[in-house]
Coordinates of C-alpha atoms and ligand atoms in Angstrom, one line a residue:
M193 CA -11.5 7.4 22.9
I194 CA -12.5 10.7 21.6
D195 CA -15.9 12.2 22.2
R196 CA -16.4 13.8 18.8
R197 CA -19.7 15.4 19.7
V198 CA -18.0 18.1 21.9
R199 CA -16.0 20.2 19.5
D200 CA -16.3 23.5 21.4
G201 CA -14.2 24.6 24.3
L202 CA -12.3 27.2 26.2
L203 CA -8.9 26.8 28.0
R204 CA -7.9 29.3 30.7
N205 CA -5.1 29.6 33.1
V206 CA -2.6 28.7 30.4
H207 CA 0.4 30.1 28.5
L208 CA 0.4 29.7 24.7
A209 CA 3.3 28.9 22.4
T210 CA 1.5 29.8 19.2
F211 CA 4.5 29.5 16.8
V212 CA 3.2 32.6 15.0
G213 CA 5.7 35.4 14.5
E214 CA 8.9 35.7 16.5
G215 CA 10.3 32.9 18.7
Y216 CA 7.7 30.7 20.3
G217 CA 5.0 33.3 19.6
A218 CA 4.4 33.3 23.4
V219 CA 1.3 34.7 25.0
R220 CA 1.4 34.5 28.8
H221 CA -1.6 34.2 31.1
A222 CA -3.8 33.5 28.2
A223 CA -7.0 31.8 27.1
L224 CA -7.9 30.1 23.9
A225 CA -11.5 29.3 22.7
W226 CA -12.6 27.1 19.9
R227 CA -15.9 26.4 18.2
E228 CA -16.8 23.5 15.9
G229 CA -13.3 22.3 16.0
R230 CA -11.6 25.6 14.9
I231 CA -9.8 28.2 17.1
A232 CA -12.2 31.1 17.5
W233 CA -10.2 33.4 19.8
L234 CA -6.9 33.6 21.7
G235 CA -5.1 36.2 23.7
P236 CA -4.4 37.4 27.2
D237 CA -7.0 36.0 29.6
A238 CA -7.9 39.5 30.9
E239 CA -9.1 40.3 27.4
L240 CA -11.4 37.2 26.9
P241 CA -14.6 38.5 25.3
A242 CA -17.8 37.7 27.1
E243 CA -19.2 35.6 24.3
F244 CA -16.7 32.8 24.9
R245 CA -17.0 32.6 28.6
A246 CA -19.9 30.1 28.6
L247 CA -18.0 27.5 26.4
P248 CA -17.1 24.2 28.1
T249 CA -14.1 25.3 30.2
H250 CA -10.9 23.5 30.9
D251 CA -8.3 24.6 33.5
G252 CA -4.8 24.7 32.0
A253 CA -3.3 24.7 35.6
G254 CA -0.7 27.2 34.6
G255 CA 0.8 24.9 31.9
W256 CA 1.7 25.6 28.3
L257 CA -0.5 25.0 25.2
T258 CA 1.1 24.2 21.9
P259 CA -0.4 23.1 18.5
G260 CA -0.9 19.4 18.5
L261 CA 2.4 17.7 17.4
I262 CA 2.8 16.5 13.9
D263 CA 5.0 13.5 12.9
C264 CA 5.5 14.1 9.2
H265 CA 7.6 11.0 8.3
T266 CA 6.9 7.6 9.7
H267 CA 7.1 4.0 8.5
L268 CA 5.2 2.6 11.5
V269 CA 2.9 0.2 9.8
Y270 CA 5.0 -3.0 9.6
A271 CA 5.2 -6.5 10.9
G272 CA 8.2 -8.3 12.6
S273 CA 11.2 -6.7 14.3
R274 CA 14.7 -6.1 13.3
A275 CA 16.2 -6.4 16.8
N276 CA 18.4 -9.2 15.3
E277 CA 20.0 -6.6 12.9
F278 CA 20.6 -4.2 15.7
E279 CA 22.5 -7.1 17.3
S280 CA 24.3 -7.8 14.1
R281 CA 25.3 -4.2 13.7
L282 CA 26.7 -4.3 17.1
N283 CA 28.6 -7.3 16.1
G284 CA 30.3 -5.5 13.3
A285 CA 27.8 -5.7 10.2
N286 CA 26.8 -2.4 8.6
Y287 CA 23.4 -1.3 7.3
E288 CA 24.2 -1.3 3.7
D289 CA 25.8 -4.8 3.8
I290 CA 22.8 -6.2 5.6
A291 CA 20.6 -4.7 2.9
R292 CA 22.6 -6.1 0.0
A293 CA 22.5 -9.5 1.7
G294 CA 18.6 -9.5 1.5
G295 CA 18.1 -8.4 5.1
G296 CA 17.2 -4.8 6.1
I297 CA 14.1 -3.5 4.4
L298 CA 13.5 -6.8 2.6
S299 CA 13.3 -8.7 5.8
T300 CA 10.5 -6.4 7.0
V301 CA 8.9 -6.9 3.5
R302 CA 8.8 -10.7 4.2
A303 CA 7.1 -10.3 7.6
T304 CA 4.7 -7.6 6.3
R305 CA 3.6 -9.6 3.3
A306 CA 2.9 -12.6 5.6
A307 CA 0.7 -10.7 8.0
D308 CA -3.0 -10.2 7.3
E309 CA -4.6 -6.8 7.6
D310 CA -5.8 -7.2 11.2
T311 CA -2.5 -8.6 12.3
L312 CA -0.7 -5.7 10.8
L313 CA -3.1 -3.2 12.4
A314 CA -2.6 -4.8 15.7
A315 CA 1.1 -4.7 15.4
S316 CA 1.1 -1.1 14.4
L317 CA -1.4 0.4 16.9
P318 CA 1.0 0.4 19.9
R319 CA 3.4 2.5 18.0
V320 CA 0.6 4.9 17.0
D321 CA -0.5 5.1 20.6
A322 CA 3.0 5.8 21.9
L323 CA 3.0 8.9 19.5
L324 CA -0.5 10.0 20.5
S325 CA 0.3 9.7 24.2
E326 CA 2.9 12.4 23.6
G327 CA 0.6 14.9 22.0
V328 CA 0.7 13.9 18.3
T329 CA -2.5 14.8 16.5
T330 CA -1.4 14.4 12.8
L331 CA 0.9 11.8 11.5
E332 CA 2.2 10.6 8.1
I333 CA 2.4 6.9 7.4
K334 CA 4.3 5.4 4.4
S335 CA 3.9 2.2 2.7
G336 CA 7.0 0.5 1.3
Y337 CA 7.2 -2.8 3.1
G338 CA 4.8 -4.6 0.7
L339 CA 6.4 -3.8 -2.7
D340 CA 3.6 -5.6 -4.5
L341 CA 0.1 -4.3 -5.2
P342 CA -1.8 -6.4 -2.6
S343 CA 0.7 -5.8 0.2
E344 CA 1.1 -2.1 -0.5
R345 CA -2.7 -1.8 -0.5
K346 CA -2.9 -3.7 2.8
M347 CA -0.4 -1.3 4.4
L348 CA -2.2 1.8 3.2
R349 CA -5.6 0.5 4.3
V350 CA -4.1 -0.1 7.7
A351 CA -2.9 3.5 7.8
R352 CA -6.4 4.7 6.9
R353 CA -7.9 2.5 9.5
I354 CA -5.5 3.9 12.2
G355 CA -6.8 7.4 11.4
E356 CA -10.5 6.3 11.7
L357 CA -9.9 4.2 14.9
R358 CA -7.9 6.8 16.8
G359 CA -9.7 9.9 15.4
V360 CA -6.5 11.6 14.3
T361 CA -5.4 12.8 10.9
V362 CA -3.2 10.2 9.1
R363 CA -1.7 11.3 5.8
T364 CA -0.8 8.2 3.6
T365 CA 2.3 8.2 1.4
F366 CA 2.9 5.5 -1.3
L367 CA 6.6 4.4 -1.0
G368 CA 6.5 1.7 -3.6
A369 CA 10.0 2.7 -4.6
H370 CA 11.6 1.9 -1.2
A371 CA 13.5 -1.3 -2.2
L372 CA 13.6 -3.7 -5.1
P373 CA 11.3 -6.7 -4.3
P374 CA 13.0 -10.2 -4.8
E375 CA 10.7 -11.1 -7.7
F376 CA 12.2 -8.3 -9.7
A377 CA 15.8 -9.0 -8.7
G378 CA 18.1 -7.6 -11.4
E379 CA 15.3 -5.8 -13.1
S380 CA 14.8 -2.5 -11.3
D381 CA 13.6 -0.6 -14.4
A382 CA 10.9 -3.2 -14.9
Y383 CA 9.8 -2.8 -11.2
I384 CA 9.6 1.0 -11.7
D385 CA 7.4 0.4 -14.8
H386 CA 5.1 -1.8 -12.8
H387 CA 5.1 0.8 -9.9
C388 CA 4.2 3.7 -12.3
T389 CA 1.8 2.0 -14.6
A390 CA 0.0 -0.5 -12.3
M391 CA 0.5 0.0 -8.5
L392 CA 0.4 3.7 -8.2
P393 CA -2.6 4.3 -10.4
A394 CA -4.6 1.5 -8.8
L395 CA -3.9 2.7 -5.2
A396 CA -4.5 6.3 -6.1
S397 CA -7.9 5.4 -7.7
E398 CA -8.8 3.6 -4.4
G399 CA -8.2 6.9 -2.5
L400 CA -5.3 5.4 -0.6
V401 CA -2.6 7.7 -1.6
D402 CA -2.1 11.3 -0.4
A403 CA 1.5 11.7 -1.5
V404 CA 4.3 9.8 -3.2
D405 CA 7.8 9.1 -1.8
A406 CA 10.9 7.2 -3.1
F407 CA 14.3 6.2 -1.7
C408 CA 16.9 7.6 -4.0
E409 CA 20.1 5.9 -2.9
R410 CA 22.8 3.6 -4.1
I411 CA 21.1 0.7 -2.3
A412 CA 17.7 1.7 -3.7
F413 CA 16.7 3.7 -6.8
T414 CA 18.6 6.0 -9.2
P415 CA 17.8 9.6 -9.9
A416 CA 16.5 8.6 -13.3
Q417 CA 14.1 6.0 -11.7
T418 CA 13.0 8.5 -9.1
T419 CA 12.2 11.0 -11.9
R420 CA 9.9 8.4 -13.5
V421 CA 8.1 7.9 -10.1
F422 CA 7.7 11.7 -9.8
D423 CA 6.3 12.1 -13.3
A424 CA 3.8 9.3 -12.6
A425 CA 2.7 11.1 -9.5
A426 CA 2.4 14.4 -11.3
K427 CA 0.1 12.8 -13.9
L428 CA -2.2 11.8 -11.0
G429 CA -1.9 15.3 -9.4
L430 CA -0.2 13.8 -6.3
P431 CA 2.5 15.7 -4.4
V432 CA 5.9 14.2 -4.0
K433 CA 8.6 14.0 -1.3
L434 CA 11.9 12.0 -1.2
H435 CA 14.3 10.1 1.0
A436 CA 17.3 12.1 -0.2
E437 CA 21.1 12.3 0.6
Q438 CA 20.8 9.9 3.6
L439 CA 23.9 7.7 2.8
S440 CA 25.4 9.5 -0.2
D441 CA 24.8 12.6 -2.4
Q442 CA 22.6 11.5 -5.3
G443 CA 21.3 15.0 -6.1
G444 CA 18.0 13.9 -4.7
A445 CA 17.1 17.2 -3.0
T446 CA 17.6 19.1 -6.3
L447 CA 15.5 16.5 -8.0
V448 CA 12.5 16.7 -5.7
A449 CA 12.7 20.4 -5.5
K450 CA 12.5 20.6 -9.3
H451 CA 9.3 18.6 -9.0
R452 CA 8.1 21.2 -6.4
G453 CA 8.2 18.5 -3.8
L454 CA 6.8 18.9 -0.3
S455 CA 9.9 17.8 1.4
A456 CA 13.4 16.3 1.1
D457 CA 14.1 14.0 4.1
H458 CA 17.3 12.8 5.9
L459 CA 19.8 15.2 4.0
E460 CA 23.1 14.3 5.8
W461 CA 24.9 14.6 2.4
L462 CA 22.9 17.5 1.2
S463 CA 25.0 19.9 -1.1
G464 CA 24.8 23.6 -1.6
E465 CA 23.1 23.1 -4.9
G466 CA 20.4 21.1 -3.2
I467 CA 19.9 23.7 -0.5
A468 CA 19.5 26.5 -3.2
A469 CA 17.0 24.4 -5.1
M470 CA 14.9 23.6 -2.0
K471 CA 14.8 27.2 -1.0
A472 CA 13.7 28.3 -4.6
A473 CA 10.9 25.6 -4.5
G474 CA 9.8 26.0 -0.9
T475 CA 10.6 22.3 -0.2
V476 CA 10.9 21.6 3.5
A477 CA 14.0 19.9 4.9
V478 CA 12.9 17.0 7.2
L479 CA 15.5 16.0 9.7
L480 CA 15.5 12.5 11.0
P481 CA 17.9 12.3 13.9
G482 CA 16.7 9.0 15.1
A483 CA 18.1 7.3 12.0
F484 CA 21.3 9.3 12.3
Y485 CA 21.6 8.2 15.9
C486 CA 20.7 4.5 15.4
L487 CA 23.1 4.2 12.4
R488 CA 25.8 6.0 14.4
E489 CA 26.3 8.4 11.4
T490 CA 28.9 11.0 11.7
K491 CA 28.1 13.2 8.8
L492 CA 25.8 16.0 10.0
P493 CA 23.1 17.6 7.8
P494 CA 24.3 21.1 6.9
I495 CA 22.1 22.9 9.5
A496 CA 24.0 26.2 9.4
A497 CA 23.6 26.5 5.6
L498 CA 20.0 25.5 5.7
R499 CA 19.4 28.1 8.3
A500 CA 21.3 30.8 6.4
A501 CA 19.3 30.0 3.2
G502 CA 16.0 30.2 5.1
V503 CA 14.9 26.6 4.2
P504 CA 12.1 25.6 6.5
I505 CA 13.2 22.7 8.8
A506 CA 10.9 20.0 10.2
V507 CA 11.8 17.2 12.5
S508 CA 10.3 13.7 12.6
T509 CA 10.7 10.3 14.2
D510 CA 11.2 8.3 10.9
A511 CA 9.6 5.5 13.0
N512 CA 10.7 2.3 11.3
P513 CA 12.0 -1.1 12.3
G514 CA 15.5 -0.8 10.8
T515 CA 17.0 2.6 11.1
S516 CA 14.8 4.3 13.7
P517 CA 12.7 2.3 16.0
L518 CA 11.6 5.5 17.7
T519 CA 8.1 6.3 18.7
S520 CA 8.7 9.5 20.7
L521 CA 8.5 12.8 18.8
L522 CA 9.7 14.7 21.8
L523 CA 12.9 12.5 21.9
A524 CA 13.3 13.2 18.1
A525 CA 13.1 17.0 19.0
N526 CA 15.7 16.5 21.8
M527 CA 18.0 14.6 19.4
A528 CA 17.6 17.4 16.8
C529 CA 19.0 19.7 19.4
T530 CA 21.6 17.5 21.0
L531 CA 22.9 15.9 17.8
F532 CA 22.2 18.5 15.1
R533 CA 22.4 21.6 17.3
L534 CA 19.0 23.0 16.5
T535 CA 17.7 25.4 19.1
P536 CA 14.8 24.1 21.2
Q537 CA 12.6 26.7 19.4
E538 CA 13.7 25.5 16.0
A539 CA 13.1 21.8 17.0
L540 CA 9.6 22.5 18.5
A541 CA 8.7 24.5 15.4
G542 CA 10.0 21.5 13.5
I543 CA 7.4 19.2 15.0
T544 CA 4.5 21.6 14.7
R545 CA 4.5 24.5 12.2
E546 CA 7.2 23.2 9.8
A547 CA 5.9 19.6 10.0
A548 CA 2.5 20.9 8.9
R549 CA 4.2 22.6 6.0
A550 CA 6.1 19.4 5.1
L551 CA 2.7 17.7 4.7
G552 CA 1.2 20.6 2.8
M553 CA -1.4 21.2 5.5
V554 CA -2.1 24.8 6.0
D555 CA -5.0 24.4 8.4
R556 CA -2.8 23.4 11.4
G557 CA 0.7 23.6 13.0
T558 CA 0.2 27.0 14.7
L559 CA -2.2 28.5 17.2
A560 CA -4.2 31.1 15.3
V561 CA -7.9 32.0 14.7
G562 CA -9.3 29.7 12.0
K563 CA -6.8 26.9 12.5
R564 CA -8.0 23.5 13.5
A565 CA -8.3 23.1 17.3
D566 CA -5.5 20.4 17.4
L567 CA -4.0 21.2 20.8
A568 CA -1.5 19.8 23.3
L569 CA -1.5 21.0 26.9
W570 CA 1.8 20.5 28.8
R571 CA 2.8 20.4 32.5
I572 CA 5.9 22.5 31.9
G573 CA 7.2 25.8 33.1
E574 CA 8.7 27.0 29.7
P575 CA 8.5 25.7 26.2
A576 CA 12.1 24.6 25.9
E577 CA 11.4 21.9 28.5
L578 CA 9.7 19.9 25.8
A579 CA 13.0 19.5 23.9
Y580 CA 15.2 19.4 27.0
A581 CA 13.9 16.5 29.1
L582 CA 14.2 12.9 28.1
G583 CA 11.4 10.6 29.0
A584 CA 9.5 13.2 31.0
R585 CA 5.9 12.4 29.8
P586 CA 4.7 16.0 30.2
L587 CA 1.5 15.9 28.3
A588 CA -1.5 16.9 30.4
A589 CA -4.2 16.6 27.7
S590 CA -4.7 16.9 23.9
W591 CA -7.6 17.9 21.6
V592 CA -8.1 16.8 18.1
G593 CA -10.4 18.9 15.9
G594 CA -11.7 20.4 19.2
A595 CA -12.5 17.1 20.7
K596 CA -10.7 16.0 23.9
R597 CA -8.7 12.7 23.6
Ligands
NIG1001 O1 13.9 6.3 6.4 N1 15.9 5.2 4.2 C1 15.0 4.3 3.9 N2 14.0 4.0 4.6 C2 14.0 4.0 6.1 C3 14.6 2.8 6.6 C4 13.8 1.6 6.3 C5 14.3 0.3 7.0 O2 15.5 0.1 7.2 O3 13.4 -0.5 7.2 C6 14.6 5.2 6.6 O4 15.6 5.3 7.3
FE1002 FE1 12.2 7.1 6.3

């Protein structure tokens, strides 16, 4: 548990990967001081001002300090398991066929609707704890396995409770447009009406929604339906993001960029037009290599073109029971390198600075004076080790808002 009373501190005998400026923004043989949960000073240890020397001091043991990790795309609140589908896929079924036959997302909807709030919380906490044990200090959690007002509310309440219980920042995203619930079978426009006029306004008024997402895909919702979702979000002043171009090119990236979306996520089928629209709008590309890996996709997101255009690139777990039962953000970073050919520096910026940007959170994601003291201290000899090793568990300690976890 976090002792939230002590929000001042000083780390010495440490190297910093600040993610400010070029490369890792490395400062070797450094110190970093924080007061009231905010970074107050950082630089070479030899230059540490006297005024910070009396703060509660921690020995970095010659390791590296990075911003606390940020997982900007998860569906980790759910009940049940989809190991049976994993097995079916290995026996020849494919993801879209399973979805069309009422499995996939809808099988998790059945389990999630049936679970009460405490059961759902208990099922979700181990997944949260796996992320936090690897240095995550901010995470996004989507709804979308309830698909009716009480069940979506239950999911979002659980997400809020996770933030309170674990003392980390949880950003909630309403993903009512994830799949068509069975009671609306054959009436997807009527479901989108209900989503926009009843569910979203109610949940937003309860303070449960930080952003709105949708799944724009041939097995989910059309661009026209997605537009209605975005317009409803705009009316409530809520930012949007989109599951776009995962299995086919629906023009989703262009659509979300036109709505000045925070991010477009997945993007295996992203077009040149989508890239240009994202660049113009400042929409972040969120790569989800766990889903690519689990579905054994072969179409790679257009990394070189994203890079050339200067679109910011984030990386996330997409933790979910169907396509990415992954609760290691470091493994996601490794996969972004191994499968998508990101450099370790890009992948690690993708789970810190760019992930913060994907959530619209300007107060974190780098080490700089004034930023939140969300910190992760690692037993490593160089930053690239974080993306290189699999299963290494290199976290030595983490701080959230200046308080040690
Ligand atoms: O991000 N693409 C849609 N949603 C999830 C998968 C959800 C599921 O299969 O349960 C994703 O991959
Ligand atoms: Fe997702």
